[in-house]
Structure formats: structure tokens, C-alpha cells
Coordinates of C-alpha atoms in Angstrom, one line a residue:
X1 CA 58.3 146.6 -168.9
X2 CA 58.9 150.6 -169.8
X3 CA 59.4 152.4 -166.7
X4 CA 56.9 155.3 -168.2
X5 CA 54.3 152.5 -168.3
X6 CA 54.7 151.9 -164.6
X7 CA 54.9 155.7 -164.0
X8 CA 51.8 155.5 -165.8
X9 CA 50.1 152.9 -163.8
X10 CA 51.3 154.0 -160.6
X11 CA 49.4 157.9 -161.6
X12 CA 46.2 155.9 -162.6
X13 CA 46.1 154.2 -159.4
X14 CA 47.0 156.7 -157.2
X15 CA 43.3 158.7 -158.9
X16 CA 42.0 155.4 -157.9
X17 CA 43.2 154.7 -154.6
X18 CA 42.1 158.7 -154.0
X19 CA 38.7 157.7 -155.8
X20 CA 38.2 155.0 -153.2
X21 CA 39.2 157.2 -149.7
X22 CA 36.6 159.5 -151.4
X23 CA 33.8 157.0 -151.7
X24 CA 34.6 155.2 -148.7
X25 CA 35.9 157.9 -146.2
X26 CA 36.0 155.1 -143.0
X27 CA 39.0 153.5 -145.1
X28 CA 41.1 156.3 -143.0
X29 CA 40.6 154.6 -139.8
X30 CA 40.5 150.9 -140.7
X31 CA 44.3 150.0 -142.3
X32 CA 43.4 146.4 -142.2
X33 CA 40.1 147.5 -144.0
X34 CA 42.0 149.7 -146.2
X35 CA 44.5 147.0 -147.0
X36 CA 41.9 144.5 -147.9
X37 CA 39.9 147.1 -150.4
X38 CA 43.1 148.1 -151.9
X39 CA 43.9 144.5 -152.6
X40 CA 40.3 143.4 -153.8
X41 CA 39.1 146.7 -155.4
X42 CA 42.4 147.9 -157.3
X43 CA 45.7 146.2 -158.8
X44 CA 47.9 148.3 -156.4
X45 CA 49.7 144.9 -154.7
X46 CA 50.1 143.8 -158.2
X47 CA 51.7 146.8 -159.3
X48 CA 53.7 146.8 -156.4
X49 CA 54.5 143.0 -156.9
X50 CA 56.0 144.1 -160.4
X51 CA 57.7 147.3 -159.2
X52 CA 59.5 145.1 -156.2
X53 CA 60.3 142.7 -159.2
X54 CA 61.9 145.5 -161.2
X55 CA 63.7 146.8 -158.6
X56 CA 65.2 143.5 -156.9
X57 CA 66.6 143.2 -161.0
X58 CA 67.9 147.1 -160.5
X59 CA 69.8 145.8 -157.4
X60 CA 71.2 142.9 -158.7
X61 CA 72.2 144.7 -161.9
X62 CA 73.9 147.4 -159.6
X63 CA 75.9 144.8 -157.6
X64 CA 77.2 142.9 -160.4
X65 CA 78.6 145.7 -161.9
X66 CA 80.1 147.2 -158.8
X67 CA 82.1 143.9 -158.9
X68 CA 82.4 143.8 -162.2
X69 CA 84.3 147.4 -161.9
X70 CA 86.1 146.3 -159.1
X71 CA 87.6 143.4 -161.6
X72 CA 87.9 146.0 -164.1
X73 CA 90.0 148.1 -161.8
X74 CA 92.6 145.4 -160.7
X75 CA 92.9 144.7 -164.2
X76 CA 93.3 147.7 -165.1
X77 CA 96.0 148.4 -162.1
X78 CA 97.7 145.4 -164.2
X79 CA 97.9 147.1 -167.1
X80 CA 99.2 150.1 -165.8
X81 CA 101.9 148.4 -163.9
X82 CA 102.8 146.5 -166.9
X83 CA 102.7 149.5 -169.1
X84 CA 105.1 151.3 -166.6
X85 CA 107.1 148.2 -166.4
X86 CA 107.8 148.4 -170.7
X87 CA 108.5 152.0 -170.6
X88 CA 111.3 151.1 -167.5
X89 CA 112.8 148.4 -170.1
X90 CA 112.7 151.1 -173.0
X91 CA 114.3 153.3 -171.5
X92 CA 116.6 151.1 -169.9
X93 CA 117.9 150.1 -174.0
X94 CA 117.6 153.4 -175.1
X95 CA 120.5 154.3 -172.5
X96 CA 122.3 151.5 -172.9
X97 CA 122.7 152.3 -176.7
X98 CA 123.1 155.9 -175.7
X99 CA 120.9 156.9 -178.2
X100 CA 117.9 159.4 -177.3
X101 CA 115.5 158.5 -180.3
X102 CA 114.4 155.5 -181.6
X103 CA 112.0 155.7 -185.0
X104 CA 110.0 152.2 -185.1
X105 CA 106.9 150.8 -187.2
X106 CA 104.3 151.3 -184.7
X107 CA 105.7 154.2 -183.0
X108 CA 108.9 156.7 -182.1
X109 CA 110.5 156.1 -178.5
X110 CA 112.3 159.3 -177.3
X111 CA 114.4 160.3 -174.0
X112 CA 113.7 163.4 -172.9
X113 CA 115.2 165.4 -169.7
X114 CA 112.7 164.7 -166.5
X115 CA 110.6 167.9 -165.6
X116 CA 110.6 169.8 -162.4
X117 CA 108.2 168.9 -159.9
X118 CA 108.4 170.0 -156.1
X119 CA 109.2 167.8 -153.0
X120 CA 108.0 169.3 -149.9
X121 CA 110.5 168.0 -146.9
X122 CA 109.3 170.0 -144.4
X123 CA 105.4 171.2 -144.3
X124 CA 105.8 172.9 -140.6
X125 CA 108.4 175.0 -142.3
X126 CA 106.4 176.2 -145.2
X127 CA 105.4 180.1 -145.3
X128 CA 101.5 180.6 -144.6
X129 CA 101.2 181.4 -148.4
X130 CA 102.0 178.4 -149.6
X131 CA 100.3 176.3 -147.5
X132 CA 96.8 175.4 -148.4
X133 CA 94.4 174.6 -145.7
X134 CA 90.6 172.6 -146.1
X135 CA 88.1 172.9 -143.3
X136 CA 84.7 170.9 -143.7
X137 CA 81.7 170.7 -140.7
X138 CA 82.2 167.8 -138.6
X139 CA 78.6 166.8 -138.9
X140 CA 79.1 163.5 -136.9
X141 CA 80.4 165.5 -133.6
X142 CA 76.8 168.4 -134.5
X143 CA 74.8 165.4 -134.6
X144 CA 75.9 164.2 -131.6
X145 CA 75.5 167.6 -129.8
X146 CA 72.2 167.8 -131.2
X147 CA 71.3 164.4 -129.9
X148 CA 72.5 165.1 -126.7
X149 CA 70.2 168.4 -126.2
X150 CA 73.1 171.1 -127.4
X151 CA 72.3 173.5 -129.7
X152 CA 74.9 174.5 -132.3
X153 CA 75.2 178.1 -134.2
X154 CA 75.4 177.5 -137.8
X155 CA 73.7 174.3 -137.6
X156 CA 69.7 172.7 -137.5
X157 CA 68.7 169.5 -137.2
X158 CA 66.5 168.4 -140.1
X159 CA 64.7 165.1 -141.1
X160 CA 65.2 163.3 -144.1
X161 CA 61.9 162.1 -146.4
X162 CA 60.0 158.5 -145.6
X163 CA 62.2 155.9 -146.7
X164 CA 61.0 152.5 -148.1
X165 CA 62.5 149.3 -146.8
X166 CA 61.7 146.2 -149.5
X167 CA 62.6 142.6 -147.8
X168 CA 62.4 140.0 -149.9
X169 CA 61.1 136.7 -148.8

């Protein structure tokens, strides 16, 4: 089903759940009440029957293709390890044969000088300037403090929105 036809349904009966506390204002005291009128007098547990259907499919969707990228990756790892491989065994002729260009069918193979790249043997040693440093709130050791009664400058605790839990039978 289109998800803007659930939106849909989901708008309508939240006018008709608010329709119903209206015209039956004890329905805030009473959840068992509440729970057997929104049951018998609207579709809500069948929309949320479909919306828990649609979303158990989301979450199976979502795991197979996080393992389906995790295949992807290895096999992809693979293929860059062979590739590398091929370009070693090129290069490997091209020296052999002392030659520094190769023009082929598919493609030109060429042997250039390597490039300049900096190796960093000693980072203690390294002038202030060139030295780059990352600092980032440690908010496990703040929440910590907060939970143990401290207060911490810079920092407020602050509560997240209702969650939903969905357990399937």
C-alpha cells in the first residue's frame, strides 16, 4: 500500500479518535475502556495491524541489504586486491622488458616515476604547526556525571522523544 494512503488514514483517524475523547470525555480515565472503543468504534488496530505489517517488511528489507552490502564489500575487497595484484604483474613485465610504455587494444600501460608522499617517523617530534589535533565531548563520561548528581558547565541533560517498541509475536 502507498505510504501517503496510510498517512492518510492515520490523519483521518486521529480526527476520529479526537471525535470520540470529545463525545465520550470518561474515555481519559478508563484505558481498558478506551482500548475497547478504539477497537469497536474505529479501524485504528487495523491500521496499526497493517502499519506493523509494513514495517516488519521495512526491517527485513533493511537487514537483507546490510548483508547484502557486507557481501558486496568483501567482494569488492576481492576485486581490488586482484586489480592491485594485475597492475604488480604489469609492471613487473614492463621492467623486465625495460620498456616504459606499452600501446595495447583495450588500453596503454605506462611507468611513471612514484610521487612524493610524506612518512612521519616521529610524531612527538613534529613542530606544533604541523601537528593537527581533534577534540570531541566525551558524552559517555557527562552522562555519567549527570547520573551521578554532578553538574557539568557546557553541558544539560535532555530527554529524547517517546519511542515505540513493536514485538512481534
Amino acid at each position: 500500500m502507498n505510504d501517503n494512503f496510510l498517512a492518510v488514514d492515520v490523519a483521518n483517524l486521529e480526527a476520529e479518535i479526537h471525535g470520540l475523547f470529545e463525545a465520550f470525555p470518561e474515555l481519559a480515565e478508563d484505558e481498558q475502556l478506551r482500548a475497547d472503543m478504539l477497537e469497536g468504534s474505529t479501524a485504528a488496530f487495523d491500521v496499526l495491524t497493517r502499519l506493523v505489517s509494513i514495517e516488519r517488511d521495512a526491517d527485513s528489507m533493511a537487514k537483507a541489504v546490510a548483508g547484502r552490502v557486507a557481501e558486496l564489500q568483501a567482494r569488492k575487497a576481492r576485486a581490488d586486491k586482484r586489480k592491485d595484484a594485475m597492475r604488480t604483474l604489469m609492471l613487473r613485465i614492463m621492467k623486465a622488458a625495460g620498456i616504459k610504455k606499452a600501446p595495447l587494444v583495450e588500453a596503454t600501460v605506462s611507468v611513471s616515476k612514484g610521487r612524493d608522499s610524506v612518512e612521519v617517523t616521529d610524531e612527538t617530534a613534529l613542530p606544533k604547526k604541523f601537528v593537527k589535533v581533534t577534540t570531541s565531548p566525551d558524552k559517555t563520561a557527562i552522562k555519567a556525571a549527570f547520573d551521578a548528581g554532578k553538574k557539568v558547565r557546557g553541558a544539560e541533560l535532555k530527554t529524547g522523544g517517546e519511542t515505540l517498541t513493536v514485538r512481534v509475536a
